[in-house]
CSV table of C-alpha atoms and ligand atoms in Angstrom, one decimal:
chain,number,residue,atom,x,y,z
K,44,MET,CA,12.6,-21.9,-6.3
K,45,ALA,CA,9.0,-20.9,-5.6
K,46,LEU,CA,5.9,-20.7,-7.7
K,47,ILE,CA,4.7,-17.1,-7.6
K,48,VAL,CA,1.6,-15.6,-9.2
K,49,HIS,CA,1.6,-11.9,-10.3
K,50,LYS,CA,-1.5,-10.0,-11.3
K,51,TYR,CA,-1.3,-6.7,-13.1
K,52,GLY,CA,-4.3,-4.4,-13.2
K,53,GLY,CA,-5.5,-2.2,-16.1
K,54,THR,CA,-3.4,0.9,-15.4
K,55,SER,CA,-0.3,-1.2,-14.9
K,56,MET,CA,-1.0,-2.7,-18.4
K,57,GLY,CA,-2.2,0.7,-19.8
K,58,SER,CA,0.4,1.2,-22.7
K,59,THR,CA,3.0,-0.7,-24.6
K,60,GLU,CA,5.6,1.0,-22.5
K,61,ARG,CA,3.9,-0.2,-19.3
K,62,ILE,CA,3.5,-3.7,-20.7
K,63,ARG,CA,7.3,-3.6,-21.4
K,64,ASN,CA,8.0,-2.7,-17.8
K,65,VAL,CA,5.7,-5.5,-16.6
K,66,ALA,CA,7.6,-7.9,-18.8
K,67,ARG,CA,10.9,-6.7,-17.4
K,68,ARG,CA,9.7,-7.0,-13.8
K,69,VAL,CA,8.4,-10.6,-14.4
K,70,ALA,CA,11.6,-11.6,-16.2
K,71,LYS,CA,13.6,-10.4,-13.2
K,72,TRP,CA,11.6,-12.7,-10.9
K,73,ALA,CA,11.8,-15.6,-13.4
K,74,ARG,CA,15.6,-15.1,-13.8
K,75,ALA,CA,15.9,-15.1,-10.0
K,76,GLY,CA,14.7,-18.8,-10.2
K,77,HIS,CA,11.0,-18.5,-9.6
K,78,GLN,CA,8.3,-20.2,-11.6
K,79,MET,CA,6.1,-17.4,-12.7
K,80,VAL,CA,2.4,-17.4,-13.6
K,81,VAL,CA,1.1,-13.9,-14.6
K,82,VAL,CA,-2.5,-12.8,-14.7
K,83,PRO,CA,-3.0,-9.5,-16.6
K,84,SER,CA,-6.1,-7.3,-16.9
K,85,ALA,CA,-7.3,-5.5,-20.0
K,86,MET,CA,-5.6,-2.3,-20.7
K,87,SER,CA,-7.2,0.5,-18.7
K,88,GLY,CA,-10.4,1.8,-20.2
K,89,GLU,CA,-10.7,-1.2,-22.6
K,90,THR,CA,-13.5,-3.0,-20.8
K,91,ASN,CA,-15.5,0.2,-20.4
K,92,ARG,CA,-14.9,1.0,-24.1
K,93,LEU,CA,-16.1,-2.5,-25.2
K,94,LEU,CA,-19.3,-2.4,-23.0
K,95,ALA,CA,-20.1,1.1,-24.2
K,96,LEU,CA,-20.1,-0.2,-27.8
K,97,ALA,CA,-22.6,-2.9,-26.9
K,98,LYS,CA,-24.9,-0.2,-25.2
K,99,GLU,CA,-24.6,2.0,-28.3
K,100,LEU,CA,-26.0,-0.9,-30.4
K,101,ALA,CA,-28.7,-1.9,-28.1
K,102,PRO,CA,-29.5,1.2,-26.1
K,103,THR,CA,-33.0,0.2,-24.9
K,104,LYS,CA,-32.5,-3.5,-24.5
K,105,PRO,CA,-31.8,-4.8,-20.9
K,106,SER,CA,-28.1,-5.9,-20.9
K,107,ASP,CA,-29.2,-9.2,-19.2
K,108,ASP,CA,-30.9,-10.2,-22.5
K,109,TYR,CA,-27.5,-10.3,-24.3
K,110,SER,CA,-25.2,-11.1,-21.4
K,111,ARG,CA,-23.6,-14.1,-23.2
K,112,GLU,CA,-22.4,-11.8,-25.9
K,113,LEU,CA,-21.3,-9.2,-23.4
K,114,ASP,CA,-18.9,-11.8,-22.1
K,115,MET,CA,-17.7,-12.8,-25.5
K,116,LEU,CA,-17.0,-9.1,-26.0
K,117,ALA,CA,-15.5,-8.1,-22.7
K,118,ALA,CA,-13.2,-11.1,-22.5
K,119,THR,CA,-11.3,-9.9,-25.6
K,120,GLY,CA,-9.8,-7.0,-23.6
K,121,GLU,CA,-7.9,-9.4,-21.4
K,122,GLN,CA,-7.0,-11.7,-24.2
K,123,ALA,CA,-5.3,-8.9,-26.1
K,124,SER,CA,-3.2,-7.8,-23.1
K,125,SER,CA,-2.2,-11.4,-22.3
K,126,ALA,CA,-0.9,-11.9,-25.8
K,127,LEU,CA,0.9,-8.6,-25.7
K,128,LEU,CA,2.5,-9.5,-22.4
K,129,ALA,CA,3.7,-12.8,-23.8
K,130,ILE,CA,5.2,-11.0,-26.8
K,131,ALA,CA,6.9,-8.4,-24.6
K,132,LEU,CA,8.4,-11.2,-22.5
K,133,GLN,CA,9.7,-13.0,-25.6
K,134,ALA,CA,11.2,-9.7,-26.7
K,135,GLU,CA,13.0,-9.6,-23.4
K,136,GLY,CA,14.5,-13.0,-24.1
K,137,MET,CA,12.1,-14.8,-21.8
K,138,GLU,CA,10.2,-17.8,-23.1
K,139,SER,CA,6.5,-17.3,-22.5
K,140,VAL,CA,3.1,-18.5,-23.6
K,141,SER,CA,-0.4,-17.1,-23.0
K,142,TYR,CA,-3.6,-19.0,-22.4
K,143,ALA,CA,-7.2,-17.8,-22.6
K,144,GLY,CA,-9.4,-19.0,-19.8
K,145,TRP,CA,-10.9,-21.8,-21.9
K,146,GLN,CA,-7.5,-23.1,-22.9
K,147,VAL,CA,-6.3,-23.6,-19.3
K,148,PRO,CA,-9.2,-24.4,-18.7
K,149,ILE,CA,-10.7,-22.3,-16.0
K,150,ARG,CA,-14.2,-23.7,-15.5
K,151,THR,CA,-17.0,-21.5,-14.2
K,152,ASN,CA,-20.7,-21.7,-13.9
K,153,SER,CA,-22.9,-20.1,-16.5
K,154,ALA,CA,-23.8,-16.8,-14.7
K,155,TYR,CA,-22.7,-14.5,-17.5
K,156,THR,CA,-21.0,-11.2,-16.4
K,157,LYS,CA,-20.7,-12.6,-12.8
K,158,ALA,CA,-19.6,-16.2,-13.2
K,159,ARG,CA,-18.0,-18.1,-10.4
K,160,ILE,CA,-14.9,-20.2,-10.8
K,161,GLU,CA,-15.7,-23.9,-10.2
K,162,SER,CA,-12.3,-25.5,-11.0
K,163,ILE,CA,-8.9,-24.9,-12.6
K,164,ASP,CA,-7.0,-27.6,-14.4
K,165,ASP,CA,-3.3,-26.7,-13.9
K,166,LYS,CA,-1.7,-29.5,-15.9
K,167,ARG,CA,-1.0,-27.5,-19.0
K,168,VAL,CA,0.4,-24.6,-17.0
K,169,ARG,CA,2.6,-26.9,-14.9
K,170,ALA,CA,4.0,-28.5,-18.0
K,171,ASP,CA,5.1,-25.1,-19.4
K,172,LEU,CA,6.5,-24.0,-16.1
K,173,ALA,CA,8.6,-27.1,-16.0
K,174,THR,CA,10.2,-26.2,-19.3
K,175,GLY,CA,11.1,-22.7,-17.9
K,176,LYS,CA,8.3,-20.7,-19.6
K,177,VAL,CA,6.6,-17.8,-18.0
K,178,VAL,CA,2.9,-18.6,-18.3
K,179,ILE,CA,0.3,-15.9,-18.8
K,180,VAL,CA,-3.2,-16.9,-17.8
K,181,THR,CA,-5.8,-14.5,-19.1
K,182,GLY,CA,-7.6,-12.8,-16.2
K,183,PHE,CA,-11.4,-12.1,-15.8
K,184,GLN,CA,-12.6,-15.0,-17.9
K,185,GLY,CA,-13.5,-18.7,-17.9
K,186,MET,CA,-15.6,-21.2,-19.7
K,187,ASP,CA,-18.8,-22.9,-18.6
K,188,GLU,CA,-19.6,-26.5,-19.1
K,189,LEU,CA,-21.0,-25.9,-22.6
K,190,GLY,CA,-17.9,-24.1,-23.7
K,191,ASN,CA,-19.3,-20.6,-23.5
K,192,ILE,CA,-16.9,-17.9,-22.5
K,193,THR,CA,-17.8,-16.3,-19.2
K,194,THR,CA,-16.5,-13.3,-17.2
K,195,LEU,CA,-16.2,-12.9,-13.4
K,196,GLY,CA,-17.6,-9.5,-12.7
K,197,ARG,CA,-15.9,-6.2,-12.8
K,198,GLY,CA,-12.5,-6.3,-11.3
K,199,GLY,CA,-12.5,-10.1,-11.7
K,200,SER,CA,-8.8,-10.5,-12.8
K,201,ASP,CA,-8.0,-10.3,-9.0
K,202,THR,CA,-10.1,-13.4,-8.5
K,203,SER,CA,-8.5,-15.2,-11.5
K,204,ALA,CA,-5.1,-14.5,-10.0
K,205,VAL,CA,-6.0,-15.7,-6.5
K,206,ALA,CA,-7.9,-18.7,-7.8
K,207,VAL,CA,-4.9,-19.7,-9.9
K,208,ALA,CA,-2.6,-19.2,-6.9
K,209,ALA,CA,-4.9,-21.4,-4.8
K,210,ALA,CA,-5.2,-24.1,-7.4
K,211,MET,CA,-1.5,-24.3,-7.9
K,212,LYS,CA,-0.6,-23.8,-4.2
K,213,ALA,CA,1.6,-20.8,-5.1
K,214,GLN,CA,3.9,-19.5,-2.4
K,215,GLU,CA,2.4,-16.0,-2.8
K,216,CYS,CA,0.0,-14.1,-5.0
K,217,LEU,CA,1.2,-10.5,-5.7
K,218,ILE,CA,-1.5,-8.0,-6.9
K,219,TYR,CA,0.3,-5.2,-8.7
K,220,THR,CA,-1.8,-2.1,-9.0
K,221,ASP,CA,-1.7,1.7,-9.4
K,222,VAL,CA,-1.4,2.4,-5.7
K,223,ASP,CA,1.3,1.0,-3.4
K,224,GLY,CA,-1.0,-1.0,-1.1
K,225,VAL,CA,-4.2,-1.0,0.8
K,226,TYR,CA,-4.9,2.3,2.5
K,227,THR,CA,-7.1,3.4,5.3
K,228,THR,CA,-9.5,4.7,2.7
K,229,ASP,CA,-9.3,5.4,-1.0
K,230,PRO,CA,-6.2,7.7,-1.4
K,231,ARG,CA,-7.8,9.4,-4.3
K,232,VAL,CA,-10.6,10.7,-2.1
K,233,VAL,CA,-8.7,11.4,1.1
K,234,ALA,CA,-5.2,12.8,0.6
K,235,ASP,CA,-4.2,11.9,4.2
K,236,ALA,CA,-5.1,8.2,3.8
K,237,ARG,CA,-2.3,6.0,5.1
K,238,ARG,CA,-1.0,2.8,3.7
K,239,LEU,CA,-1.4,-0.2,6.0
K,240,ASN,CA,1.6,-2.6,6.2
K,241,THR,CA,-0.8,-5.4,7.1
K,242,VAL,CA,-4.5,-5.7,7.1
K,243,SER,CA,-6.3,-8.7,8.5
K,244,PHE,CA,-8.2,-11.0,6.1
K,245,GLU,CA,-11.5,-10.2,7.9
K,246,GLU,CA,-11.0,-6.5,7.5
K,247,MET,CA,-10.0,-6.8,3.9
K,248,LEU,CA,-13.1,-8.9,3.3
K,249,GLU,CA,-15.4,-6.2,4.8
K,250,MET,CA,-13.6,-3.4,3.0
K,251,ALA,CA,-13.9,-5.1,-0.3
K,252,SER,CA,-17.5,-6.0,0.2
K,253,MET,CA,-18.3,-2.4,1.4
K,254,GLY,CA,-16.9,-1.0,-1.9
K,255,SER,CA,-13.1,-0.7,-1.6
K,256,LYS,CA,-12.4,-1.8,-5.2
K,257,VAL,CA,-8.7,-2.3,-4.6
K,258,LEU,CA,-9.4,-6.0,-4.4
K,259,GLN,CA,-12.5,-7.7,-5.9
K,260,ILE,CA,-14.4,-9.3,-3.0
K,261,ARG,CA,-14.3,-12.8,-4.5
K,262,SER,CA,-10.6,-12.7,-4.6
K,263,VAL,CA,-10.5,-12.0,-0.8
K,264,GLU,CA,-13.0,-14.9,-0.3
K,265,PHE,CA,-10.8,-17.2,-2.3
K,266,ALA,CA,-7.7,-16.1,-0.4
K,267,GLY,CA,-9.4,-16.8,2.9
K,268,LYS,CA,-10.8,-20.2,1.9
K,269,TYR,CA,-7.5,-21.5,0.6
K,270,LYS,CA,-5.1,-19.4,2.8
K,271,VAL,CA,-3.4,-17.9,-0.2
K,272,PRO,CA,-0.7,-15.5,1.0
K,273,LEU,CA,-1.7,-12.2,-0.7
K,274,ARG,CA,0.0,-8.9,-1.1
K,275,VAL,CA,-1.1,-5.7,-2.8
K,276,LEU,CA,1.8,-3.5,-4.2
K,277,SER,CA,2.7,-0.9,-6.8
K,278,SER,CA,3.6,-1.7,-10.4
K,279,PHE,CA,5.1,1.8,-10.6
K,280,THR,CA,8.2,1.2,-8.6
K,281,PRO,CA,11.3,0.9,-10.9
K,282,TRP,CA,11.1,-2.6,-12.4
K,283,ASP,CA,14.7,-3.3,-11.4
K,284,ILE,CA,14.4,-2.7,-7.6
K,285,PRO,CA,15.8,-5.7,-5.7
K,286,ILE,CA,13.4,-8.5,-5.3
K,287,ASP,CA,13.9,-8.7,-1.6
K,288,GLU,CA,12.7,-5.1,-1.2
K,289,GLU,CA,9.9,-5.5,-3.7
K,290,ALA,CA,8.7,-8.6,-1.9
K,291,LYS,CA,8.3,-6.8,1.3
K,292,SER,CA,6.6,-3.7,0.0
K,293,GLY,CA,2.9,-2.9,-0.1
K,294,THR,CA,0.3,-4.4,2.2
K,295,LEU,CA,0.2,-8.0,3.3
K,296,ILE,CA,-3.2,-9.6,4.0
K,297,THR,CA,-2.8,-11.6,7.2
K,298,PHE,CA,-4.7,-14.6,8.4
K,299,GLU,CA,-3.5,-14.8,11.9
K,300,GLU,CA,-4.5,-12.2,14.5
K,301,ASP,CA,-1.4,-10.8,16.1
K,302,GLU,CA,-2.2,-11.0,19.8
K,303,GLN,CA,0.7,-8.6,20.6
K,304,MET,CA,-0.7,-5.9,18.4
K,305,GLU,CA,-3.2,-3.5,19.9
K,306,GLN,CA,-5.8,-3.5,17.2
K,307,ALA,CA,-6.9,-0.2,15.8
K,308,ILE,CA,-10.6,0.2,16.6
K,309,VAL,CA,-11.3,1.4,13.0
K,310,SER,CA,-8.8,0.3,10.4
K,311,GLY,CA,-10.4,1.7,7.3
K,312,ILE,CA,-13.4,3.5,5.7
K,313,ALA,CA,-15.0,2.1,2.6
K,314,PHE,CA,-17.6,3.7,0.4
K,315,ASN,CA,-19.8,2.5,-2.4
K,316,ARG,CA,-21.6,4.7,-5.0
K,317,ASP,CA,-23.0,1.7,-6.9
K,318,GLU,CA,-26.2,1.2,-4.9
K,319,ALA,CA,-29.7,2.5,-5.2
K,320,LYS,CA,-32.5,2.5,-2.7
K,321,ILE,CA,-36.0,1.1,-3.2
K,322,SER,CA,-38.9,1.7,-0.8
K,323,VAL,CA,-42.2,-0.1,-0.8
K,324,MET,CA,-44.6,2.2,0.9
K,325,GLY,CA,-47.7,1.3,2.9
K,326,VAL,CA,-47.6,-2.5,2.7
K,327,PRO,CA,-49.8,-4.5,4.9
K,328,ASP,CA,-47.7,-5.4,8.0
K,329,LYS,CA,-48.3,-9.1,8.2
K,330,PRO,CA,-46.1,-12.3,8.4
K,331,GLY,CA,-44.4,-13.1,5.1
K,332,ILE,CA,-44.2,-9.6,3.8
K,333,ALA,CA,-40.4,-9.4,3.6
K,334,TYR,CA,-40.4,-12.7,1.7
K,335,GLN,CA,-43.1,-11.5,-0.7
K,336,ILE,CA,-41.1,-8.5,-1.5
K,337,LEU,CA,-37.6,-9.9,-1.6
K,338,GLY,CA,-38.4,-13.4,-2.8
K,339,PRO,CA,-39.0,-12.4,-6.5
K,340,ILE,CA,-35.9,-10.1,-6.2
K,341,ALA,CA,-33.7,-13.0,-5.2
K,342,ASP,CA,-35.2,-15.3,-7.8
K,343,ALA,CA,-34.2,-12.7,-10.4
K,344,ASN,CA,-30.6,-13.1,-9.1
K,345,ILE,CA,-30.5,-9.5,-7.8
K,346,ASP,CA,-28.5,-9.1,-4.6
K,347,VAL,CA,-30.0,-7.1,-1.9
K,348,ASP,CA,-27.8,-5.3,0.6
K,349,VAL,CA,-29.1,-3.0,3.4
K,350,ILE,CA,-32.7,-3.7,4.5
K,351,ILE,CA,-35.0,-1.8,6.9
K,352,GLN,CA,-38.6,-2.2,7.8
K,353,ASN,CA,-40.3,0.7,9.6
K,354,LEU,CA,-42.6,0.5,12.6
K,355,SER,CA,-46.1,-0.3,11.6
K,356,LYS,CA,-48.9,2.3,11.6
K,357,ASP,CA,-52.5,1.5,11.1
K,358,GLY,CA,-51.5,-2.0,10.1
K,359,LYS,CA,-49.3,-0.7,7.2
K,360,THR,CA,-45.5,-0.4,7.1
K,361,ASP,CA,-42.7,0.9,4.8
K,362,PHE,CA,-40.0,-1.5,3.7
K,363,SER,CA,-36.7,-0.3,2.1
K,364,PHE,CA,-33.7,-2.0,0.7
K,365,THR,CA,-30.7,-1.3,-1.5
K,366,VAL,CA,-29.6,-3.1,-4.7
K,367,ASN,CA,-26.8,-2.5,-7.1
K,368,ARG,CA,-27.6,0.4,-9.4
K,369,GLY,CA,-27.3,-1.9,-12.4
K,370,ASP,CA,-30.1,-4.0,-11.1
K,371,TYR,CA,-32.3,-1.0,-10.0
K,372,ALA,CA,-34.6,-0.7,-13.1
K,373,ARG,CA,-35.2,-4.4,-13.1
K,374,ALA,CA,-36.0,-4.6,-9.4
K,375,ILE,CA,-38.4,-1.7,-9.7
K,376,ASP,CA,-40.2,-3.4,-12.7
K,377,LEU,CA,-40.5,-6.6,-10.8
K,378,LEU,CA,-42.0,-4.9,-7.8
K,379,ARG,CA,-44.5,-2.9,-9.9
K,380,THR,CA,-45.6,-6.2,-11.4
K,381,ARG,CA,-46.0,-7.6,-7.9
K,382,ILE,CA,-48.2,-4.6,-6.8
K,383,VAL,CA,-50.5,-5.4,-9.6
K,384,GLY,CA,-50.2,-9.0,-8.6
K,385,GLY,CA,-51.5,-8.3,-5.1
K,386,LEU,CA,-48.7,-7.1,-2.8
K,387,GLY,CA,-51.1,-4.5,-1.7
K,388,ALA,CA,-48.5,-1.7,-1.3
K,389,GLN,CA,-49.5,2.0,-1.7
K,390,ASP,CA,-46.4,3.1,-3.7
K,391,ILE,CA,-42.9,2.2,-4.7
K,392,VAL,CA,-40.3,4.9,-4.7
K,393,GLY,CA,-36.6,4.7,-5.7
K,394,ASP,CA,-33.6,6.7,-5.1
K,395,THR,CA,-30.4,6.3,-7.1
K,396,LYS,CA,-28.6,9.2,-5.6
K,397,ILE,CA,-27.5,7.5,-2.5
K,398,CYS,CA,-24.1,6.0,-1.3
K,399,LYS,CA,-23.0,3.7,1.5
K,400,VAL,CA,-20.2,4.6,3.8
K,401,SER,CA,-18.7,2.0,6.2
K,402,ILE,CA,-16.2,2.0,9.0
K,403,VAL,CA,-14.4,-1.3,9.3
K,404,GLY,CA,-12.1,-2.7,12.1
K,405,ILE,CA,-11.7,-5.8,14.1
K,406,GLY,CA,-11.1,-3.7,17.2
K,407,MET,CA,-14.8,-2.8,17.0
K,408,ARG,CA,-15.5,-6.2,18.5
K,409,SER,CA,-14.1,-5.2,21.9
K,410,HIS,CA,-15.0,-1.5,21.9
K,411,VAL,CA,-18.5,-0.3,22.6
K,412,GLY,CA,-19.8,3.1,21.3
K,413,VAL,CA,-18.0,3.1,18.0
K,414,ALA,CA,-21.2,3.2,15.9
K,415,SER,CA,-22.6,6.1,18.0
K,416,ARG,CA,-19.3,8.0,17.5
K,417,MET,CA,-19.8,7.5,13.8
K,418,PHE,CA,-23.4,8.8,14.0
K,419,ARG,CA,-22.3,11.8,16.0
K,420,VAL,CA,-19.5,12.8,13.5
K,421,LEU,CA,-22.2,12.6,10.7
K,422,ALA,CA,-24.6,14.6,12.7
K,423,GLU,CA,-22.0,17.3,13.4
K,424,GLU,CA,-21.6,17.5,9.6
K,425,GLY,CA,-25.3,17.9,9.1
K,426,ILE,CA,-25.5,14.6,7.2
K,427,ASN,CA,-28.8,12.7,7.5
K,428,ILE,CA,-28.6,8.9,7.9
K,429,GLN,CA,-31.2,7.0,5.8
K,430,MET,CA,-30.3,3.4,6.7
K,431,ILE,CA,-27.9,1.7,9.0
K,432,SER,CA,-26.5,-1.8,9.0
K,433,THR,CA,-23.9,-3.3,11.3
K,434,SER,CA,-21.9,-6.5,11.8
K,435,GLU,CA,-19.3,-7.4,14.4
K,436,ILE,CA,-16.5,-5.5,12.6
K,437,LYS,CA,-18.3,-2.8,10.6
K,438,THR,CA,-21.0,-0.2,10.7
K,439,SER,CA,-22.5,1.1,7.4
K,440,VAL,CA,-24.8,4.0,6.8
K,441,VAL,CA,-26.7,4.9,3.6
K,442,ILE,CA,-26.6,8.7,3.0
K,443,ASP,CA,-27.3,11.2,0.2
K,444,GLU,CA,-24.4,10.6,-2.4
K,445,LYS,CA,-23.7,14.4,-2.4
K,446,TYR,CA,-22.2,14.1,1.1
K,447,MET,CA,-20.1,11.1,0.4
K,448,GLU,CA,-16.7,12.7,0.3
K,449,LEU,CA,-17.5,15.0,3.3
K,450,ALA,CA,-18.6,11.9,5.3
K,451,VAL,CA,-15.5,9.9,4.4
K,452,ARG,CA,-13.1,12.7,5.2
K,453,ALA,CA,-14.8,13.6,8.5
K,454,LEU,CA,-14.8,9.9,9.7
K,455,HIS,CA,-11.2,9.4,8.6
K,456,LYS,CA,-10.2,12.3,10.8
K,457,ALA,CA,-12.5,11.5,13.7
K,458,PHE,CA,-11.1,7.9,14.0
K,459,ASP,CA,-7.5,9.2,13.8
K,460,LEU,CA,-6.8,7.3,10.6
K,461,ASP,CA,-4.5,10.0,9.4
K,462,GLN,CA,-2.2,9.3,12.5
K,463,ILE,CA,0.3,6.4,12.5
K,464,PRO,CA,-0.6,4.2,15.4
K,465,ALA,CA,2.4,3.4,17.7
K,466,ASP,CA,2.1,-0.3,17.1
K,467,ARG,CA,2.0,0.1,13.4
K,468,ALA,CA,4.7,2.7,13.0
K,469,ARG,CA,7.8,1.5,11.1
O,673,ADP,P1,-6.4,-2.4,-11.0
O,673,ADP,O1,-6.8,-1.9,-12.4
O,673,ADP,O2,-4.9,-2.5,-10.7
O,673,ADP,O3,-7.2,-3.7,-10.6
O,673,ADP,P2,-8.3,-0.9,-9.4
O,673,ADP,O4,-8.7,0.4,-10.0
O,673,ADP,O5,-9.2,-2.0,-9.6
O,673,ADP,O6,-6.9,-1.3,-10.0
O,673,ADP,O7,-8.0,-0.8,-7.8
O,673,ADP,C1,-7.0,0.2,-7.4
O,673,ADP,C2,-7.8,1.5,-6.9
O,673,ADP,O8,-8.5,1.2,-5.8
O,673,ADP,C3,-6.8,2.6,-6.5
O,673,ADP,O9,-6.4,3.3,-7.6
O,673,ADP,C4,-7.7,3.3,-5.5
O,673,ADP,O10,-8.2,4.5,-6.1
O,673,ADP,C5,-8.9,2.4,-5.2
O,673,ADP,N1,-9.1,2.2,-3.8
O,673,ADP,C6,-10.2,2.2,-3.2
O,673,ADP,N2,-10.1,2.0,-1.8
O,673,ADP,C7,-8.8,1.8,-1.6
O,673,ADP,C8,-8.1,1.5,-0.4
O,673,ADP,N3,-8.6,1.4,0.7
O,673,ADP,N4,-6.7,1.4,-0.6
O,673,ADP,C9,-6.1,1.5,-1.8
O,673,ADP,N5,-6.8,1.8,-2.9
O,673,ADP,C10,-8.1,1.9,-2.8
O,674,LIG,N1,-11.0,-5.7,-17.1
O,674,LIG,C1,-12.0,-6.1,-16.1
O,674,LIG,C2,-12.6,-4.9,-15.6
O,674,LIG,O1,-12.3,-3.7,-16.0
O,674,LIG,C3,-11.4,-7.0,-15.1
O,674,LIG,C4,-10.3,-6.4,-14.2
O,674,LIG,O2,-9.7,-5.4,-14.6
O,674,LIG,O3,-10.0,-7.0,-13.2
O,674,LIG,O4,-13.5,-4.9,-14.7
O,675,MG,MG1,-9.1,-4.0,-10.0
């Protein structure tokens, strides 16, 4: 008998019919003798609907000013689906109880809308499991030390599930979603994308951080830190397929590098439309300038991603960086105030119509020339590269967002990702 955590995403929980299917699938696992903890997301579209209501009531106010209330609001989506799942399980003859984050409790810091989990007390959950109940732990939410409800950032139910699995030392965390695993790129953008049977933890971390939203980045970080066995699989297979078959389906995130396996040079392509570029033009090129520009941005809790500084000309330089689009207006405002405050820049220009496309693969470590091949493919498509950033196992470029799909498809083909490599063929 093993302790297993299942997580079901919004589409999988998208209607009462689908919730019934989830309940039947979970009951099947419980009846096979497993202790089951289930983490559901809000029904699809619900989080967006709730956040849009807030925007309607405060169209001009920055959302940071009412982020506590946004968390109160958004957390209700997951709470509703958790209760519905518990009811559906009970209707299937399975004893079940649902807990909101604060009831577990899942403790987080107070960074509303992007809180981080600090600890999980599993006593209550374990006591219920011991009596044979299926326990539903509400995804995406927690409680700070003052008892305020917090949420974990968009896609955060993945992180709730992996964190619960880590805290409870679950045998495996299964992330059920609307695709049947992790693909070489988003299968909704490239029809030829291929499902990977396994993907290394490092690659998954890069893919998630570069924008593949199939797993929230923090869930991958948790899985790595606590070595949580993690699998992404479909919730749309028939609920009654044999457990053995289901348990082997989808994509396994692996922690050990398989020495036998020739690593693909590029395993996947990620893209991110959620960034915006800011350029500070004509700043005096002197020590400390990067700090002067980015210091206040970091102090305002705004994450900066790709950064470039141009060659200096006549003692002046241009400095560009990208931020999340949601933080763009705030970052521009901050910099404008700094210019008045003596940054000495000539101008600040922004561009929200950019995207970032990244190639990811641990095989890049041992192969030279991968990045230049990427640049050649983009050049052949007539796509101008605005910024570049690299790490050992990825190369990212910032380009005009109108070329995003073209770039992803061309790269997917150029790196043979539509072909099944011999070592990965089944
Ligand atoms: P859920 O609601 O189950 O959490 P998400 O919408 O958050 O589902 O994530 C699943 C989606 O991620 C898929 O529908 C797919 O469009 C997208 N996606 C992006 N990149 C990939 C990838 N490399 N492999 C699989 N899916 C991906
Ligand atoms: N419901 C939240 C969202 O839409 C969390 C999640 O689905 O994981 O972002
Ligand atoms: Mg998700």
